[in-house]
Amino acid sequence: MAGTLYLVPTPIGNLGDISPRIVNTLAQVSLIAAEDTRVTRKLLNYLNLKKPMVSYHRHNTETGGQQVLERLLAGEDCALVSDAGTPAVSDPGEELVARCAQAEIPVVPIPGPCALVSALAASGQPTGRFTFEGFLAMNKKNRRAHLDALRNEERTMIFYEAPHKLAATLQDLTATFGPDRPVSLCRELTKLHEEIRRTTLGQAAAFYQENPPKGEFVLVVHGAEPRPEPEATLEDGLVLTGRLRETGLSLRDAVRQAARELHLSRSKLYDLALARER
Ligand code: SAM
């Protein structure tokens, strides 16, 4: 029987966020697939654990992934960890999970630290509907295409960004969404210098142009205001009345329903529809 791949989150800055289940899982597996074994070794030392590790990172997803897959298929349990946060979210783990799913190897997620969830929750932006956009591409054309596709996005948008690219990204976001769009810059979450700056894109772009940013950031950008539906015309009403008539409704009932759906004057629509039917 195949083993299980456990997705084990690690702290994004605060060691106090290691839950008992995280420790138990790391203690119980026979193997850890780590993004950077040096980073994970420090964590294991802190937890007084010794475990065999294999390296699984962006540049060896094929060979590293195959190695992990074979050991899982041979019945070993494996924990996948990234340098920080939840593995497989903007991390190479995504491919390993897909391969396990394809090979019908059980995948068990352990809940825990995740930068995007903490940022969204604390952002003060609407959380009912959101879209996680990860990192913007470095390549200018792909970056432009990504931002253009978000121009009318009404859901709250979440971006990851490295500090040395933050100023340029804020400028691009300002050019796309306008300087008045609210943004929450969530910096150094769970760390000593944690900061949540709720401002506008224009103000944030100006601020970080002058003050080089330090630390890790998640940007939570307010969605676009919904565009008002264009008002329906009496011609739209006639088209809908015609369609409803084809389902067998009387002229009076078809007009009543069309007028209600399109917020039109029933009497005006009725007079016009009657004149067309004569
Ligand atoms: N898989 C991880 C997760 O979702 O928690 C994120 C990995 S991603 C490679 C790294 C990015 O997460 C950083 O560039 C930053 O945008 C964000 N991040 C990680 N730790 C953070 C922290 N303590 N505060 C703010 N953002 C953080």
Tab-separated table of C-alpha atoms and ligand atoms in Angstrom:
chain	number	residue	atom	x	y	z
A	1	MET	CA	0.000	0.000	0.000
A	2	ALA	CA	1.261	3.490	-0.845
A	3	GLY	CA	2.315	5.876	1.908
A	4	THR	CA	0.839	9.327	2.489
A	5	LEU	CA	2.136	12.739	1.491
A	6	TYR	CA	1.557	15.186	4.357
A	7	LEU	CA	1.581	18.904	3.494
A	8	VAL	CA	3.173	20.425	6.581
A	9	PRO	CA	3.168	24.224	7.015
A	10	THR	CA	6.072	25.867	8.814
A	11	PRO	CA	6.176	29.275	10.560
A	12	ILE	CA	6.278	32.417	8.417
A	13	GLY	CA	8.241	34.110	11.186
A	14	ASN	CA	6.961	33.052	14.587
A	15	LEU	CA	8.014	29.674	15.973
A	16	GLY	CA	5.035	29.813	18.334
A	17	ASP	CA	2.841	28.994	15.344
A	18	ILE	CA	4.077	25.391	15.257
A	19	SER	CA	1.077	23.311	16.300
A	20	PRO	CA	1.236	19.930	18.077
A	21	ARG	CA	-0.096	18.298	14.901
A	22	ILE	CA	2.745	19.799	12.862
A	23	VAL	CA	5.307	18.376	15.320
A	24	ASN	CA	3.593	14.978	15.495
A	25	THR	CA	3.456	14.690	11.726
A	26	LEU	CA	7.124	15.591	11.306
A	27	ALA	CA	7.999	13.095	14.051
A	28	GLN	CA	5.943	10.291	12.542
A	29	VAL	CA	6.933	10.381	8.842
A	30	SER	CA	9.951	8.464	7.592
A	31	LEU	CA	11.013	11.143	5.129
A	32	ILE	CA	10.859	14.925	4.667
A	33	ALA	CA	10.883	16.556	1.233
A	34	ALA	CA	12.247	20.049	1.886
A	35	GLU	CA	12.554	23.128	-0.326
A	36	ASP	CA	15.877	23.953	1.356
A	37	THR	CA	17.255	21.226	3.608
A	38	ARG	CA	19.436	23.741	5.522
A	39	VAL	CA	16.367	25.800	6.495
A	40	THR	CA	14.397	22.700	7.478
A	41	ARG	CA	17.318	21.254	9.434
A	42	LYS	CA	17.262	24.350	11.681
A	43	LEU	CA	13.577	23.774	12.340
A	44	LEU	CA	14.134	20.070	13.074
A	45	ASN	CA	16.968	20.939	15.466
A	46	TYR	CA	14.650	23.363	17.262
A	47	LEU	CA	12.104	20.531	17.573
A	48	ASN	CA	14.765	17.972	18.570
A	49	LEU	CA	13.908	15.782	15.617
A	50	LYS	CA	16.212	13.877	13.291
A	51	LYS	CA	14.791	12.799	9.947
A	52	PRO	CA	16.117	11.781	6.552
A	53	MET	CA	15.484	14.579	4.049
A	54	VAL	CA	15.374	14.837	0.286
A	55	SER	CA	15.668	18.091	-1.529
A	56	TYR	CA	12.584	19.136	-3.506
A	57	HIS	CA	12.766	22.620	-5.017
A	58	ARG	CA	11.883	24.670	-8.087
A	59	HIS	CA	14.917	23.404	-10.056
A	60	ASN	CA	14.564	19.650	-9.425
A	61	THR	CA	10.797	19.053	-9.478
A	62	GLU	CA	11.305	16.253	-12.031
A	63	THR	CA	14.109	14.252	-10.404
A	64	GLY	CA	13.299	15.192	-6.791
A	65	GLY	CA	9.592	14.538	-7.427
A	66	GLN	CA	10.301	11.117	-8.927
A	67	GLN	CA	12.435	10.157	-5.928
A	68	VAL	CA	9.687	11.144	-3.478
A	69	LEU	CA	7.003	9.442	-5.558
A	70	GLU	CA	8.913	6.143	-5.638
A	71	ARG	CA	9.357	6.147	-1.880
A	72	LEU	CA	5.689	6.961	-1.360
A	73	LEU	CA	4.702	4.136	-3.717
A	74	ALA	CA	6.981	1.824	-1.715
A	75	GLY	CA	4.870	2.601	1.349
A	76	GLU	CA	6.841	5.353	3.127
A	77	ASP	CA	5.061	8.406	4.567
A	78	CYS	CA	6.561	11.749	3.547
A	79	ALA	CA	6.130	15.323	4.837
A	80	LEU	CA	6.455	18.093	2.282
A	81	VAL	CA	7.716	21.394	3.735
A	82	SER	CA	8.701	24.689	2.143
A	83	ASP	CA	10.997	27.349	3.580
A	84	ALA	CA	8.035	29.102	5.215
A	85	GLY	CA	4.262	28.877	5.167
A	86	THR	CA	1.997	26.355	3.515
A	87	PRO	CA	3.729	24.154	0.935
A	88	ALA	CA	2.212	23.988	-2.564
A	89	VAL	CA	0.913	27.591	-2.351
A	90	SER	CA	3.218	29.609	-4.642
A	91	ASP	CA	5.783	26.875	-3.946
A	92	PRO	CA	7.012	24.030	-6.170
A	93	GLY	CA	5.029	21.532	-4.028
A	94	GLU	CA	2.050	22.112	-6.300
A	95	GLU	CA	3.534	19.740	-8.918
A	96	LEU	CA	4.277	17.008	-6.403
A	97	VAL	CA	0.704	17.118	-5.123
A	98	ALA	CA	-0.600	16.849	-8.709
A	99	ARG	CA	1.631	13.824	-9.350
A	100	CYS	CA	0.475	12.143	-6.140
A	101	ALA	CA	-3.163	12.808	-7.025
A	102	GLN	CA	-2.589	11.229	-10.427
A	103	ALA	CA	-0.915	8.176	-8.872
A	104	GLU	CA	-3.750	7.947	-6.296
A	105	ILE	CA	-1.337	8.472	-3.408
A	106	PRO	CA	-3.157	9.942	-0.386
A	107	VAL	CA	-2.382	13.636	0.281
A	108	VAL	CA	-3.180	15.007	3.746
A	109	PRO	CA	-3.060	18.784	4.342
A	110	ILE	CA	-2.102	19.922	7.841
A	111	PRO	CA	-3.537	23.426	8.468
A	112	GLY	CA	-1.147	26.096	9.701
A	113	PRO	CA	0.717	29.294	8.806
A	114	CYS	CA	-0.095	30.703	5.385
A	115	ALA	CA	0.875	34.257	4.448
A	116	LEU	CA	-2.063	34.922	2.145
A	117	VAL	CA	-4.742	33.831	4.619
A	118	SER	CA	-3.278	35.879	7.490
A	119	ALA	CA	-2.930	38.932	5.238
A	120	LEU	CA	-6.458	38.697	3.869
A	121	ALA	CA	-7.970	38.210	7.324
A	122	ALA	CA	-6.184	41.277	8.741
A	123	SER	CA	-6.446	43.460	5.641
A	124	GLY	CA	-9.769	45.124	6.400
A	125	GLN	CA	-10.747	44.479	2.763
A	126	PRO	CA	-13.843	42.436	1.839
A	127	THR	CA	-13.067	38.745	2.399
A	128	GLY	CA	-16.259	37.159	1.051
A	129	ARG	CA	-14.858	36.777	-2.446
A	130	PHE	CA	-11.153	37.026	-3.225
A	131	THR	CA	-8.618	35.933	-5.793
A	132	PHE	CA	-5.039	34.888	-5.041
A	133	GLU	CA	-2.715	36.136	-7.787
A	134	GLY	CA	0.627	34.951	-6.371
A	135	PHE	CA	3.706	36.710	-7.776
A	136	LEU	CA	3.454	38.934	-10.856
A	137	ALA	CA	5.712	37.774	-13.687
A	138	MET	CA	9.072	39.522	-14.191
A	139	ASN	CA	8.665	39.349	-17.938
A	140	LYS	CA	7.070	42.643	-19.056
A	141	LYS	CA	4.635	41.154	-21.557
A	142	ASN	CA	3.306	38.471	-19.180
A	143	ARG	CA	3.100	40.992	-16.368
A	144	ARG	CA	1.086	43.394	-18.542
A	145	ALA	CA	-1.245	40.579	-19.649
A	146	HIS	CA	-1.780	39.467	-16.032
A	147	LEU	CA	-2.613	42.999	-14.875
A	148	ASP	CA	-4.832	43.723	-17.893
A	149	ALA	CA	-6.864	40.606	-17.136
A	150	LEU	CA	-7.504	41.991	-13.616
A	151	ARG	CA	-8.574	45.491	-14.693
A	152	ASN	CA	-12.285	44.933	-13.930
A	153	GLU	CA	-11.816	42.323	-11.196
A	154	GLU	CA	-14.388	42.996	-8.476
A	155	ARG	CA	-13.055	40.484	-5.947
A	156	THR	CA	-10.342	41.383	-3.440
A	157	MET	CA	-6.949	40.564	-5.006
A	158	ILE	CA	-3.966	39.154	-3.123
A	159	PHE	CA	-0.389	39.409	-4.415
A	160	TYR	CA	2.899	38.108	-3.067
A	161	GLU	CA	5.950	40.289	-3.599
A	162	ALA	CA	9.637	40.356	-2.738
A	163	PRO	CA	10.840	43.601	-1.078
A	164	HIS	CA	13.259	44.575	-3.858
A	165	LYS	CA	10.432	44.464	-6.432
A	166	LEU	CA	7.756	46.109	-4.295
A	167	ALA	CA	8.185	49.707	-5.491
A	168	ALA	CA	7.948	48.725	-9.183
A	169	THR	CA	4.950	46.485	-8.509
A	170	LEU	CA	3.115	49.256	-6.665
A	171	GLN	CA	3.685	51.545	-9.646
A	172	ASP	CA	2.289	48.935	-12.046
A	173	LEU	CA	-0.706	48.296	-9.776
A	174	THR	CA	-1.349	52.061	-9.568
A	175	ALA	CA	-1.198	52.365	-13.354
A	176	THR	CA	-3.690	49.496	-13.692
A	177	PHE	CA	-6.205	50.217	-10.932
A	178	GLY	CA	-5.709	53.954	-10.353
A	179	PRO	CA	-4.066	55.823	-7.445
A	180	ASP	CA	-7.203	55.888	-5.260
A	181	ARG	CA	-7.691	52.126	-5.046
A	182	PRO	CA	-7.434	50.936	-1.408
A	183	VAL	CA	-4.612	48.525	-0.617
A	184	SER	CA	-3.434	46.837	2.581
A	185	LEU	CA	0.295	46.183	2.729
A	186	CYS	CA	0.872	43.333	5.173
A	187	ARG	CA	4.535	43.256	6.134
A	188	GLU	CA	6.549	40.852	8.284
A	189	LEU	CA	3.448	38.998	9.453
A	190	THR	CA	3.843	37.174	12.777
A	191	LYS	CA	7.301	38.780	13.255
A	192	LEU	CA	8.560	41.469	15.631
A	193	HIS	CA	8.080	44.255	13.092
A	194	GLU	CA	4.697	43.130	11.809
A	195	GLU	CA	2.876	46.016	10.164
A	196	ILE	CA	-0.412	46.367	8.298
A	197	ARG	CA	-0.528	49.601	6.350
A	198	ARG	CA	-4.009	50.377	5.009
A	199	THR	CA	-3.705	53.083	2.385
A	200	THR	CA	-4.193	53.695	-1.349
A	201	LEU	CA	-2.062	52.417	-4.219
A	202	GLY	CA	-0.966	55.952	-5.139
A	203	GLN	CA	0.148	56.771	-1.588
A	204	ALA	CA	1.882	53.407	-1.149
A	205	ALA	CA	3.732	53.781	-4.472
A	206	ALA	CA	4.935	57.277	-3.492
A	207	PHE	CA	5.948	56.149	0.013
A	208	TYR	CA	8.008	53.132	-1.088
A	209	GLN	CA	9.637	55.122	-3.880
A	210	GLU	CA	11.217	57.253	-1.151
A	211	ASN	CA	11.602	54.585	1.555
A	212	PRO	CA	13.117	51.321	0.328
A	213	PRO	CA	10.945	48.528	1.745
A	214	LYS	CA	12.313	45.917	4.140
A	215	GLY	CA	10.881	42.477	4.911
A	216	GLU	CA	8.263	40.242	3.337
A	217	PHE	CA	5.036	41.648	1.938
A	218	VAL	CA	1.572	40.509	0.950
A	219	LEU	CA	-0.512	43.097	-0.923
A	220	VAL	CA	-4.276	42.963	-0.570
A	221	VAL	CA	-5.934	45.170	-3.176
A	222	HIS	CA	-9.602	46.170	-3.061
A	223	GLY	CA	-11.631	44.929	-6.035
A	224	ALA	CA	-13.188	47.271	-8.627
A	225	GLU	CA	-16.549	48.841	-7.795
A	226	PRO	CA	-19.291	46.879	-9.579
A	227	ARG	CA	-20.275	48.508	-12.852
A	228	PRO	CA	-23.983	49.405	-13.002
A	229	GLU	CA	-25.980	47.139	-15.320
A	230	PRO	CA	-26.964	49.093	-18.458
A	231	GLU	CA	-30.661	50.002	-18.249
A	232	ALA	CA	-32.924	47.853	-20.396
A	233	THR	CA	-34.872	49.566	-23.204
A	234	LEU	CA	-38.422	48.926	-24.423
A	235	GLU	CA	-36.814	47.178	-27.423
A	236	ASP	CA	-35.134	44.732	-24.988
A	237	GLY	CA	-38.558	44.288	-23.415
A	238	LEU	CA	-40.097	43.414	-26.805
A	239	VAL	CA	-37.391	40.814	-27.487
A	240	LEU	CA	-37.978	39.153	-24.119
A	241	THR	CA	-41.763	39.328	-24.576
A	242	GLY	CA	-41.351	37.586	-27.954
A	243	ARG	CA	-39.278	34.790	-26.358
A	244	LEU	CA	-41.809	34.318	-23.584
A	245	ARG	CA	-44.670	34.245	-26.121
A	246	GLU	CA	-42.877	31.349	-27.847
A	247	THR	CA	-43.113	29.339	-24.622
A	248	GLY	CA	-46.909	29.635	-24.833
A	249	LEU	CA	-47.582	32.622	-22.544
A	250	SER	CA	-50.401	35.011	-23.397
A	251	LEU	CA	-49.373	38.517	-24.491
A	252	ARG	CA	-50.530	39.961	-21.174
A	253	ASP	CA	-48.552	37.402	-19.090
A	254	ALA	CA	-45.447	37.663	-21.287
A	255	VAL	CA	-45.463	41.473	-20.959
A	256	ARG	CA	-46.019	41.289	-17.204
A	257	GLN	CA	-43.026	38.945	-16.750
A	258	ALA	CA	-40.722	40.845	-19.149
A	259	ALA	CA	-41.579	44.203	-17.548
A	260	ARG	CA	-40.893	42.802	-14.084
A	261	GLU	CA	-37.562	41.216	-15.066
A	262	LEU	CA	-36.269	44.277	-16.921
A	263	HIS	CA	-37.789	46.933	-14.635
A	264	LEU	CA	-39.835	48.497	-17.467
A	265	SER	CA	-43.227	50.184	-17.480
A	266	ARG	CA	-45.778	47.408	-18.011
A	267	SER	CA	-48.332	49.631	-19.740
A	268	LYS	CA	-45.791	51.123	-22.192
A	269	LEU	CA	-44.418	47.687	-23.038
A	270	TYR	CA	-47.929	46.278	-23.462
A	271	ASP	CA	-49.000	49.068	-25.854
A	272	LEU	CA	-45.875	48.610	-27.957
A	273	ALA	CA	-46.078	44.785	-27.975
A	274	LEU	CA	-49.761	44.933	-28.936
A	275	ALA	CA	-49.013	47.331	-31.802
A	276	ARG	CA	-46.237	44.993	-33.073
A	277	GLU	CA	-48.505	41.954	-32.978
A	278	ARG	CA	-51.270	43.615	-34.994
B	1	SAM	N1	3.768	29.062	0.605
B	1	SAM	C1	3.916	30.223	1.435
B	1	SAM	C2	2.556	30.615	2.016
B	1	SAM	O1	1.603	30.747	1.259
B	1	SAM	O2	2.492	30.832	3.207
B	1	SAM	C3	4.475	31.420	0.690
B	1	SAM	C4	5.705	31.142	-0.096
B	1	SAM	S1	6.103	32.394	-1.211
B	1	SAM	C5	7.488	31.643	-1.997
B	1	SAM	C6	6.861	33.643	-0.274
B	1	SAM	C7	6.038	34.911	-0.213
B	1	SAM	O3	5.063	34.813	0.826
B	1	SAM	C8	6.836	36.153	0.124
B	1	SAM	O4	7.440	36.719	-1.027
B	1	SAM	C9	5.780	37.079	0.701
B	1	SAM	O5	5.023	37.691	-0.331
B	1	SAM	C10	4.895	36.082	1.438
B	1	SAM	N2	5.302	35.965	2.855
B	1	SAM	C11	5.929	34.927	3.436
B	1	SAM	N3	6.121	35.175	4.753
B	1	SAM	C12	5.598	36.386	5.009
B	1	SAM	C13	5.486	37.214	6.173
B	1	SAM	N4	5.961	36.823	7.349
B	1	SAM	N5	4.865	38.419	6.051
B	1	SAM	C14	4.377	38.823	4.864
B	1	SAM	N6	4.464	38.090	3.743
B	1	SAM	C15	5.063	36.886	3.802
